[in-house]
XYZ file of C-alpha atoms in Angstrom:
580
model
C -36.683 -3.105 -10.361
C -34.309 -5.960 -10.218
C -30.945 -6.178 -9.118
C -28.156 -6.009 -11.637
C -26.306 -9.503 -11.948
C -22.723 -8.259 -10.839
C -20.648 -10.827 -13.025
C -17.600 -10.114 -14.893
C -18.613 -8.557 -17.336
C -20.364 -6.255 -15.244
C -17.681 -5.169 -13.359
C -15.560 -4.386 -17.377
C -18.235 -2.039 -17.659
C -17.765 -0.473 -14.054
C -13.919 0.004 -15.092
C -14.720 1.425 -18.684
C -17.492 3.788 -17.291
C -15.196 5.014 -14.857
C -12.556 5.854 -17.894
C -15.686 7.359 -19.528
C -16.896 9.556 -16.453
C -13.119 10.814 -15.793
C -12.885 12.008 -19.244
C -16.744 13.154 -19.023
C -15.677 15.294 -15.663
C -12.528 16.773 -17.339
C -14.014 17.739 -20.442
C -16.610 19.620 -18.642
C -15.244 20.640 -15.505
C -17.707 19.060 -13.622
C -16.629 17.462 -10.565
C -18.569 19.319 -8.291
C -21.805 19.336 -9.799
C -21.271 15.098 -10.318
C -20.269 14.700 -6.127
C -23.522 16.643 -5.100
C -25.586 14.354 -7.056
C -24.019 11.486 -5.684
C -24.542 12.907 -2.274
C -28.242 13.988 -2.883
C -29.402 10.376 -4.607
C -27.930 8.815 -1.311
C -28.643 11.512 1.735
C -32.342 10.784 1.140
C -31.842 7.275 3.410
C -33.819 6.393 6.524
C -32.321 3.981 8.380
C -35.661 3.267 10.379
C -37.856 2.566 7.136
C -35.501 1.240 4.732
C -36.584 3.860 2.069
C -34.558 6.502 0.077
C -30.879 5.952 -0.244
C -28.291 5.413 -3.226
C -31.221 3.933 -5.870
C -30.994 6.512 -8.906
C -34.601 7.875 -7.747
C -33.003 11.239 -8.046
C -33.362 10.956 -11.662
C -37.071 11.281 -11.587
C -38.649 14.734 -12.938
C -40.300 14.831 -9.059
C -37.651 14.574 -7.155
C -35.196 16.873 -9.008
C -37.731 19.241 -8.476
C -37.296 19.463 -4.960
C -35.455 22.931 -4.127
C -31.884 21.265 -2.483
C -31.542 19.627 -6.119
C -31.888 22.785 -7.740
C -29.453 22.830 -11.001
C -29.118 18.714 -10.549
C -30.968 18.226 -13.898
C -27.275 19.408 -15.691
C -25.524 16.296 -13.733
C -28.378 13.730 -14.317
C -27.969 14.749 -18.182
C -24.060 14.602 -18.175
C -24.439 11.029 -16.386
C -26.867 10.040 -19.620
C -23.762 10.729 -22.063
C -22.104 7.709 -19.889
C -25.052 5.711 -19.594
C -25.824 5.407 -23.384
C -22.584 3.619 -23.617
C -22.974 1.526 -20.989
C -26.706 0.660 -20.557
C -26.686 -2.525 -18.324
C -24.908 -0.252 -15.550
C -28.150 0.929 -13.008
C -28.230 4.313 -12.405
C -27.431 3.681 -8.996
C -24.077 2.688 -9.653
C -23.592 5.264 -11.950
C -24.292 7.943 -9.774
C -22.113 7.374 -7.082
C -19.314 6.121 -9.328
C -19.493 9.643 -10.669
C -19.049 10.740 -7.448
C -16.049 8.604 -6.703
C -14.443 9.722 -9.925
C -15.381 12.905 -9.333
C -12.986 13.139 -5.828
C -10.709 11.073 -7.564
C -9.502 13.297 -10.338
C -9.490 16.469 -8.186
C -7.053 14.917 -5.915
C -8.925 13.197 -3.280
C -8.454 9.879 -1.689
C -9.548 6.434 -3.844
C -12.878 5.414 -2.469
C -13.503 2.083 -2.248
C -16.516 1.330 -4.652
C -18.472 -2.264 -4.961
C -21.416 -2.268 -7.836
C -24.565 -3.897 -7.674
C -27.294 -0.785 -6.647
C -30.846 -1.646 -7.203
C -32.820 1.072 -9.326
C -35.852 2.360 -7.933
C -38.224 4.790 -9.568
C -39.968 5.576 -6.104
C -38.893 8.989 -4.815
C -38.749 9.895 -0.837
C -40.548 12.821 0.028
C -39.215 16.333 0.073
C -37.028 17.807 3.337
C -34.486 14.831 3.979
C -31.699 16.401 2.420
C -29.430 19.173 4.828
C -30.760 22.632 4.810
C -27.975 24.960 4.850
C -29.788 27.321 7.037
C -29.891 25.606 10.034
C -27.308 24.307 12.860
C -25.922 21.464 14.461
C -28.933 19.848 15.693
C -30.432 20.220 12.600
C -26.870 18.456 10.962
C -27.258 15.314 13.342
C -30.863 15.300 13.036
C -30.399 14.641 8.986
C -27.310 12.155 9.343
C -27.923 9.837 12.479
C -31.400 9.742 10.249
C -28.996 7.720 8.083
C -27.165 5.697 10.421
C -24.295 8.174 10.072
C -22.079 9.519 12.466
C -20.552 12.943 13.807
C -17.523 12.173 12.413
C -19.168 11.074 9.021
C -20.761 14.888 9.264
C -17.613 16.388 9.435
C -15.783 14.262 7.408
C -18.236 14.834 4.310
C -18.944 18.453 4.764
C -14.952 18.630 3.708
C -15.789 18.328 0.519
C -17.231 21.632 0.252
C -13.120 22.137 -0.592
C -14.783 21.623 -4.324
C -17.295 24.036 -5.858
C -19.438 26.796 -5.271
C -22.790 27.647 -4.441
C -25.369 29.580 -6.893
C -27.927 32.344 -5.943
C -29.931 30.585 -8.372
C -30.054 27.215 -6.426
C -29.179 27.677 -2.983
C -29.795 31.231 -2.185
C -26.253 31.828 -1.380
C -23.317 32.443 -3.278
C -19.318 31.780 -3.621
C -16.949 29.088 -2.675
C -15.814 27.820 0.332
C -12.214 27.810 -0.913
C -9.572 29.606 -2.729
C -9.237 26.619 -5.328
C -12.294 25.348 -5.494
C -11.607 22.336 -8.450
C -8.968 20.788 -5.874
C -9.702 18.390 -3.442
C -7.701 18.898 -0.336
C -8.298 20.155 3.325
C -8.475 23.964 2.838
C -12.523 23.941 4.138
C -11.084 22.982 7.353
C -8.279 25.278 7.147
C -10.639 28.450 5.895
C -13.018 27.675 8.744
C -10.778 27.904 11.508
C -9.527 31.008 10.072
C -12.897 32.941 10.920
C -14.565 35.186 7.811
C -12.322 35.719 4.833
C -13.265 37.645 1.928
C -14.613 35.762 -1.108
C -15.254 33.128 0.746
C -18.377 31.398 1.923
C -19.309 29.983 5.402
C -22.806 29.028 5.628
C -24.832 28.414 8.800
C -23.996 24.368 8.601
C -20.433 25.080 8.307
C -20.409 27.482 11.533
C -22.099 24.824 13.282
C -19.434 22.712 12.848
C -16.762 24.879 15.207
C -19.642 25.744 17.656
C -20.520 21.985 18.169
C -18.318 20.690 21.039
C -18.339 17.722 19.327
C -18.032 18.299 15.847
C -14.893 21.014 16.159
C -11.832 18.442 17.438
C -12.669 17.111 13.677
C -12.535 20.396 12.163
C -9.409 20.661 14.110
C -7.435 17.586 13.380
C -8.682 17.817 9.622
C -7.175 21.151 9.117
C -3.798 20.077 10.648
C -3.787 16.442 8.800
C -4.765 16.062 5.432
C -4.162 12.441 5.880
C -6.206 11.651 8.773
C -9.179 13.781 6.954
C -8.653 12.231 3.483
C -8.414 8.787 5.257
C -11.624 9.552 6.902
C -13.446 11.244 4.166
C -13.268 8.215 2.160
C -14.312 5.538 4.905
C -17.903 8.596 5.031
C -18.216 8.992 1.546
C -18.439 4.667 1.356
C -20.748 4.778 3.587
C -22.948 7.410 1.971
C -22.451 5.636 -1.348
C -23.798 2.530 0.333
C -27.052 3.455 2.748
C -29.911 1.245 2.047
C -27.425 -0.914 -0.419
C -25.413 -4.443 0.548
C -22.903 -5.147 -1.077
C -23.182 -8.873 -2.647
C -20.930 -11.073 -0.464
C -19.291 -12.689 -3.979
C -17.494 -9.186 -4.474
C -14.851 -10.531 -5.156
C -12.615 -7.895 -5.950
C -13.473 -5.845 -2.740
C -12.684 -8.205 -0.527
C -9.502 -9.382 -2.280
C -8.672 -5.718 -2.007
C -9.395 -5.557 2.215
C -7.344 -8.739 2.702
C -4.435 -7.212 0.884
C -4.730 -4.060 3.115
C -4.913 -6.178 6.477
C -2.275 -8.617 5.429
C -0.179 -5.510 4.817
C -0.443 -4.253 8.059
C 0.014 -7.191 9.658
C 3.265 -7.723 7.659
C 4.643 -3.827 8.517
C 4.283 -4.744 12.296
C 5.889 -8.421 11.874
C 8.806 -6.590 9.795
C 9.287 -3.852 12.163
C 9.832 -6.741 15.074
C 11.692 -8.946 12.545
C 14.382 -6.155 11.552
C 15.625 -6.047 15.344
C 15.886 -9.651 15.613
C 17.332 -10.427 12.218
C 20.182 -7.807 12.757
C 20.927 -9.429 15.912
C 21.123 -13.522 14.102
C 23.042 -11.740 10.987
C 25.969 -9.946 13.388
C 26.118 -13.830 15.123
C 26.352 -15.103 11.978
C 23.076 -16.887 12.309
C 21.754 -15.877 9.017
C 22.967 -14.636 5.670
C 20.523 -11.837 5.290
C 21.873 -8.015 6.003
C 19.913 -5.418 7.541
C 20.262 -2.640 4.534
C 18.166 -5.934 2.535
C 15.344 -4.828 4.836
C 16.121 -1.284 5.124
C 16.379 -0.402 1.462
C 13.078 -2.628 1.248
C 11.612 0.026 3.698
C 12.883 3.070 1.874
C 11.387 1.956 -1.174
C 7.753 1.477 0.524
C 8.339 5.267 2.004
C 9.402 6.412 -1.826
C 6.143 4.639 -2.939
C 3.953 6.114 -0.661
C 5.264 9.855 -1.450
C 4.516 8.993 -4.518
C 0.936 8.100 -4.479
C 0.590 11.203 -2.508
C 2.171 13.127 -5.673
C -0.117 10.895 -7.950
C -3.094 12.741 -5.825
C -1.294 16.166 -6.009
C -1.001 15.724 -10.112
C -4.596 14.608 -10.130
C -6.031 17.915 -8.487
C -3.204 19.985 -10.118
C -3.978 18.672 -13.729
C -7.629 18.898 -13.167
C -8.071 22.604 -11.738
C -5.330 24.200 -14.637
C -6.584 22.380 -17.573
C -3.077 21.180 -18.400
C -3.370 17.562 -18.873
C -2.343 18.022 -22.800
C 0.700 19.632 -21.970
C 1.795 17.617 -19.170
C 1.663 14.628 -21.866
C 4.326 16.341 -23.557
C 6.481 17.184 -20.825
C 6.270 13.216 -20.182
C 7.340 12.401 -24.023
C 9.707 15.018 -24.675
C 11.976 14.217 -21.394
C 11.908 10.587 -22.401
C 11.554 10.951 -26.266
C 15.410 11.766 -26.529
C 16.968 8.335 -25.957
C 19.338 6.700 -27.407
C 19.475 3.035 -27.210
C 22.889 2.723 -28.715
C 25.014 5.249 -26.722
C 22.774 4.617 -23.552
C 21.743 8.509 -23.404
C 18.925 10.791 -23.047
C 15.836 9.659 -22.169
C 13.398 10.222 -18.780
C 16.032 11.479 -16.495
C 14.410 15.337 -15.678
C 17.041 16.685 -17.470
C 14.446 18.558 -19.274
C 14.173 20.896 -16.620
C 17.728 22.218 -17.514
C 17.670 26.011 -19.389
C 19.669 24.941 -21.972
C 17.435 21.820 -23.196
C 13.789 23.860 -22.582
C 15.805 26.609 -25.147
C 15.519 23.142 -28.184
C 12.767 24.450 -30.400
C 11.134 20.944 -30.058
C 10.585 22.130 -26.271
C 8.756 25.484 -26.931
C 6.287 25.945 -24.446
C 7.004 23.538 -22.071
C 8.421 25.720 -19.507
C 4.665 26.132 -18.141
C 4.891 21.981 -17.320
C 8.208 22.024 -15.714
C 6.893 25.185 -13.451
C 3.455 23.488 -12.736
C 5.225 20.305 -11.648
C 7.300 22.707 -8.954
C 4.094 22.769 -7.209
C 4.137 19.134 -6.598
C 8.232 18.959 -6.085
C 7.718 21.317 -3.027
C 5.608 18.745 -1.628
C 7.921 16.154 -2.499
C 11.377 17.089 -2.204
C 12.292 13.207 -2.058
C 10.817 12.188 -5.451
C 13.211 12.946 -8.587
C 12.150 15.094 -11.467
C 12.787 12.147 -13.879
C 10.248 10.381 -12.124
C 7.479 13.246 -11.367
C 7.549 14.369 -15.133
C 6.944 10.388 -16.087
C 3.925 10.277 -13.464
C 2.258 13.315 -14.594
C 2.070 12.002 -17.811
C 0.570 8.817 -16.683
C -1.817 11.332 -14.440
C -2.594 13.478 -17.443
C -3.812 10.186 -19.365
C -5.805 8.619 -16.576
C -7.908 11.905 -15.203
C -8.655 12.710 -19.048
C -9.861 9.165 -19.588
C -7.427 7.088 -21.108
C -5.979 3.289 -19.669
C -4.234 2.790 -16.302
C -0.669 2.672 -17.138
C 1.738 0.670 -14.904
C 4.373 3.103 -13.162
C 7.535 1.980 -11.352
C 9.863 4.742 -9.613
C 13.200 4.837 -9.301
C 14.200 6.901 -12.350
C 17.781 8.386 -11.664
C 17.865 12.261 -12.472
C 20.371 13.808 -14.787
C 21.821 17.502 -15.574
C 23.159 16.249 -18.840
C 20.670 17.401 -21.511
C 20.988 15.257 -25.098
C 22.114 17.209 -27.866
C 19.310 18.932 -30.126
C 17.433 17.262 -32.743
C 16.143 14.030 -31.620
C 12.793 14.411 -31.177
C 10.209 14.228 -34.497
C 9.831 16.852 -36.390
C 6.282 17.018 -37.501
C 7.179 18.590 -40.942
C 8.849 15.328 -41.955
C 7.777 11.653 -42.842
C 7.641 8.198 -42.390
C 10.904 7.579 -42.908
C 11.862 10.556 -40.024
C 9.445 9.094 -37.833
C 10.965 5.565 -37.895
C 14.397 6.711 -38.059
C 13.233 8.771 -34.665
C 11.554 6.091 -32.914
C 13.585 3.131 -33.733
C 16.784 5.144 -32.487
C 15.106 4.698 -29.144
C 14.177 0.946 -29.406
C 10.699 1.085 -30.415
C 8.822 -0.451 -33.034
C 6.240 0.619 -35.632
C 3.203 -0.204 -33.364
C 4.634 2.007 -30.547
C 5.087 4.539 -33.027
C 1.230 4.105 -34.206
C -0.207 3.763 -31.112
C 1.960 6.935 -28.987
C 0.953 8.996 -31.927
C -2.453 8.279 -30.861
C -1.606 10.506 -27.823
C -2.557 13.931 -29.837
C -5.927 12.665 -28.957
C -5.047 15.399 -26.270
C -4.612 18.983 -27.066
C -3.988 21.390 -29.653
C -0.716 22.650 -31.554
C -0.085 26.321 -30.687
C 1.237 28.476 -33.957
C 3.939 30.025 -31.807
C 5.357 26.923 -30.494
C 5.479 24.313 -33.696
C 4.264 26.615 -36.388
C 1.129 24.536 -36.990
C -2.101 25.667 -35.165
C -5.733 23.773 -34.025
C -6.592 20.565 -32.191
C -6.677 17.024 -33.925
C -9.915 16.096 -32.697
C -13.158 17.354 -31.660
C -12.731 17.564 -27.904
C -9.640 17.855 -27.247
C -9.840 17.351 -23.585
C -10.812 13.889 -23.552
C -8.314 10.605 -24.387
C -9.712 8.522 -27.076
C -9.798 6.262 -29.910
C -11.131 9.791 -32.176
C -7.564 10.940 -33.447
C -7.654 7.736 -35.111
C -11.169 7.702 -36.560
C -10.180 11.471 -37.487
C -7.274 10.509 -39.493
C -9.374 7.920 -41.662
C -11.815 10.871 -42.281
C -9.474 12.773 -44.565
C -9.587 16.581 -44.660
C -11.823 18.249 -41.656
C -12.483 21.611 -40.962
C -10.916 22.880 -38.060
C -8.731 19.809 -37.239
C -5.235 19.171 -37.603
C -2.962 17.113 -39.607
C 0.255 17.101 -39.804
C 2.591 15.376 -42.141
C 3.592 12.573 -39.348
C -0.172 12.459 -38.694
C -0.395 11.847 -42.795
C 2.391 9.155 -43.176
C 0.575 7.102 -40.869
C -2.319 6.937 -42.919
C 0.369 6.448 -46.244
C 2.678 3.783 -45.109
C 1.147 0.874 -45.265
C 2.625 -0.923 -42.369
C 1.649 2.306 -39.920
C -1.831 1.992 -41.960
C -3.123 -1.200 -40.336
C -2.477 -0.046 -36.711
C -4.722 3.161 -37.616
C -7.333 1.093 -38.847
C -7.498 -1.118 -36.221
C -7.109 1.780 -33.435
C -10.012 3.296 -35.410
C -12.120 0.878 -35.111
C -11.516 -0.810 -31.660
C -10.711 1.740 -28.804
C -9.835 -1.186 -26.459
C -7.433 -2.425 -28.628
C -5.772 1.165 -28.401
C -6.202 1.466 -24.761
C -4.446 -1.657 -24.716
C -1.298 -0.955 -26.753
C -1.057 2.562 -26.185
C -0.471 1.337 -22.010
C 2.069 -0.757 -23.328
C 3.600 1.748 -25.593
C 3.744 4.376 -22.857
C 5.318 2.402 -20.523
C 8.180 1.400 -22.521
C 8.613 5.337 -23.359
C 8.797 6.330 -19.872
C 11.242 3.575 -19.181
C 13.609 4.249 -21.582
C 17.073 4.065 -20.351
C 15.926 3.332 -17.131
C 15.828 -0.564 -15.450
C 13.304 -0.842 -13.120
C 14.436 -2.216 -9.556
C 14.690 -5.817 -10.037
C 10.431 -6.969 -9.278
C 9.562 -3.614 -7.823
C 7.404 -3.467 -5.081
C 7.579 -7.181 -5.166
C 10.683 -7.593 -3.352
C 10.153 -5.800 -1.000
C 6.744 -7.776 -0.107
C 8.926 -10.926 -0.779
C 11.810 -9.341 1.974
C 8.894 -8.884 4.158
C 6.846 -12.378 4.348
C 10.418 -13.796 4.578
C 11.226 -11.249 7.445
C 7.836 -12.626 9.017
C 8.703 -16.252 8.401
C 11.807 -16.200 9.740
C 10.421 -14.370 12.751
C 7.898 -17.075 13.559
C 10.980 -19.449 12.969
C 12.528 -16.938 15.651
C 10.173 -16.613 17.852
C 9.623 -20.388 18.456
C 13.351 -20.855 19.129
C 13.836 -17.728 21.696
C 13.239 -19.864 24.342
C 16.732 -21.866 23.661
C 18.192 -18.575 23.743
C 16.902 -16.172 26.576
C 13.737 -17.169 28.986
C 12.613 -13.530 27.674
C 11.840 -12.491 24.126
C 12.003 -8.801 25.778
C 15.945 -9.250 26.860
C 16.946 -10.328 23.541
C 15.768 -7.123 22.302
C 17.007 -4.992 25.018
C 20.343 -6.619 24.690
C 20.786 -5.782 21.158
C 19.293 -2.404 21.206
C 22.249 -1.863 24.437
């Protein structure tokens, strides 16, 4: 078969099937099931012949007969779903992007993925996958087969943290973990441990503490999730890749590798500048003052606890089902601002008794306890900005647009007063009067509504009971379609859901929502963004700044450097001097 041609438009289709397979996974709780057949189209690789490897073989009725992909015919089916959307993707790509998204949205590391697979319809023959019966020769035998390592075993038998195995398919049965939907280190942790009730250990994970060489893994994963996450990922693109190069005009993956080496390089420089620059700023040399740099730090440590909470939301939202609710935790903390006295809005005060008691808030005190999971984690991170991220988590893992998040959100024990978020018994009028209070516009109004997508109404919290859509655990363009339906059994409309339909200015945004999910995608981002930021001014560029801070740091070190000469013979006493 020939190879796909990986232009733009290609790679649109990568990104949409990706929204499309984390919706696909949450909606069916399918994660595991969607790794393993990532794992099994790629594990088949020989590394001396050239033959097996990532190439969507393991669709064909002969191979999926093979006993280790027993039950594999359910993934291969949910992957059609995604495929019929998006036919010019290969199968190849599509099956280990599942398996990307599928340790993605469980709270796993990002691994790096580059398109471009070849499809092949020839299938290896039977017995290259792992057989769980057998040891650490066995284990080695299989992956140095594949030009994989013994780190690369360890590394990827860690994800046995997700799933179970069936009677049915494997002969054996249970998980491997207490929370099997969450990706995390706990197989490491639960293997050290010995034999624990419930919980499986099969002869290839035993083999991995009685191999001298395989255990300081199992021992350094269980103690750093970081080092093992870090690891996993660097395995798992590996796997994804045997028998597969990556075009050299991937653009995108190469932009991303310079950004992470020019990174580095600038964390050293600034780490070397920040000694010498407080030095030239006490002699008056220079205008710039070491909190500039410091604060530029702290906000690079702030941004890195949160992309570990960003993980931690993923796996939480994911395993409890909760991404509807988490939504509204999001809304109904920001929802309350008011532009014109400057109060309310996302500043955590929703966690306050007295505010989760507004009948608006029924309900919600199952988000604010869910998101104390994540808090303990991460003292440092305010609860005005964790509730904003988990609703920007709670979109993403169900399949809705990336939407831009910058921290810094100030928290507050002042809760509004009662009454200004919409009541859904109420109109138009209501919703604009609601909305408008807060600074946005008609189309924000339009396109947030488009957020009940998500989730049902509960009869004991809002007196109104069912789900507006079909599936309900998916984020789409459907409430939309639903509305210009009319009447449908089972589904929900409410009066605001109604006067959107009615007033003709809200009318045009349905239609067009209806009938072009991109567009949606597109100004619901937008729409979100400015909710979440209500009230609250981003630092002044972000992230930017501090990159900015840094290349100037590492310019003015060069400068620096190149001059030490005219002050000291030795770089080294400069810095000894000032650090005496």
């Amino acid at each position: 078969m020939a190879e796909p041609v990986v232009d733009a438009q290609y790679l649109k289709e990568i990104e949409k099937a990706r929204r499309d397979l984390r919706a696909l996974i949450s909606n069916r709780n399918c994660a595991p099931i969607m790794l393993r057949l990532a794992w099994h189209d790629a594990g088949t690789y020989n590394a001396e012949t050239k033959t097996g490897g990532a190439t969507g073989s393991i669709r064909n009725e002969h191979e999926l007969s093979h006993g280790a992909n027993s039950g594999l015919k359910i993934a291969v089916n949910f992957c059609e779903e995604v495929k019929a959307k998006h036919p010019r993707i290969t199968y190849a790509d599509l099956y280990q992007l599942a398996g990307v998204v599928a340790v993605e949205v469980t709270g796993g590391p990002t691994v790096g993925f580059v398109p471009g697979r070849k499809d092949s319809l020839e299938s290896p023959e039977e017995g290259r996958l792992p057989d769980a019966k057998q040891g650490a020769p066995h284990l080695k035998d299989i992956f140095y087969r594949m030009g994989l390592s013994d780190k690369d075993i360890v590394a990827l038998s860690g994800a046995h943290t997700l799933g179970r195995a069936h009677p049915e398919r494997s002969g054996f049965d249970g998980p491997w973990t207490k929370e099997p939907l969450k990706f995390d280190n706990s197989y490491f942790v639960e293997l050290l441990k010995g034999e624990s009730e419930g919980l499986l250990k099969l002869p290839t994970d035993k083999a991995l503490l009685d191999d001298p060489a395989f255990r300081p893994y199992v021992e350094l994963y269980a103690k750093d999730e970081d080092a093992f996450f870090t690891d996993y990922a660097a395995s798992q693109k590996k796997l994804s890749e045997l028998g597969f190069t990556p075009p050299s005009s991937s653009v995108k993956e190469a932009e991303k590798t310079s950004v992470v080496v020019a990174q580095s390089a600038v964390g050293v420089a600034v780490a070397a500048a920040v000694v010498i620059l407080g030095y030239l700023y006490e002699k008056g040399c220079i205008p710039v003052p070491m909190t500039a740099l410091w604060s530029a730090k702290a906000r690079q440590l702030y941004q890195q606890e949160i992309e570990k909470a960003r993980q931690d939301l993923r796996a939480l939202i994911y395993s409890k089902n909760c991404a509807p609710i988490m939504l509204r935790l999001a809304w109904h903390d920001a929802g309350t601002y008011d532009a014109k006295t400057k109060t309310g809005g996302p500043n955590g005060s929703i966690r306050n008794e007295e505010e989760l008691k507004h009948s608006a808030n029924n309900g919600l005190k199952i988000a604010v306890d869910l998101c104390e999971e994540v808090k303990a984690k991460h003292p440092k991170i305010t609860y005005a900005d964790l509730y904003q991220l988990a609703g920007v988590v709670a979109v993403e893992v169900t399949g809705g647009p990336p939407i831009d998040f910058i921290p810094g959100r100030k928290d507050s024990k002042q809760s509004p007063p009662e009454g200004r978020l919409p009541d859904a018994k109420l109109g138009a009028s209501h919703l604009r009067d609601t909305f408008h209070r807060m600074g946005l516009d008609d189309q924000d109004i339009v396109a947030l509504s488009g957020g009940h997508t998500l989730g049902r109404a509960h009869q004991e919290r809002s007196g109104f009971d069912g789900p507006w859509t079909k599936e309900p655990a998916k984020f789409d363009n459907s409430y939309f379609v639903e509305l210009l339906k009319g009447k449908s059994q089972g589904l929900l409309k409410l009066p605001t859901d109604k006067a959107l339909v009615e007033d003709p200015e809200f009318h045009h945004y349905v239609e067009l929502y209806a009938n072009d999910k991109d567009a949606f995608f597109r100004d619901y981002a937008v729409s979100h963004k400015k909710l979440s930021e209500l009230g609250f001014s981003p630092p002044s560029s972000g992230q930017k700044v501090g990159l900015a801070l840094s290349i100037a740091a590492v310019l003015v070190l060069a400068f620096v450097w190149d001059q030490l000469t005219d002050i000291s013979p030795d770089p080294y006493l400069l810095w000894k001097q000032y650090n005496n």
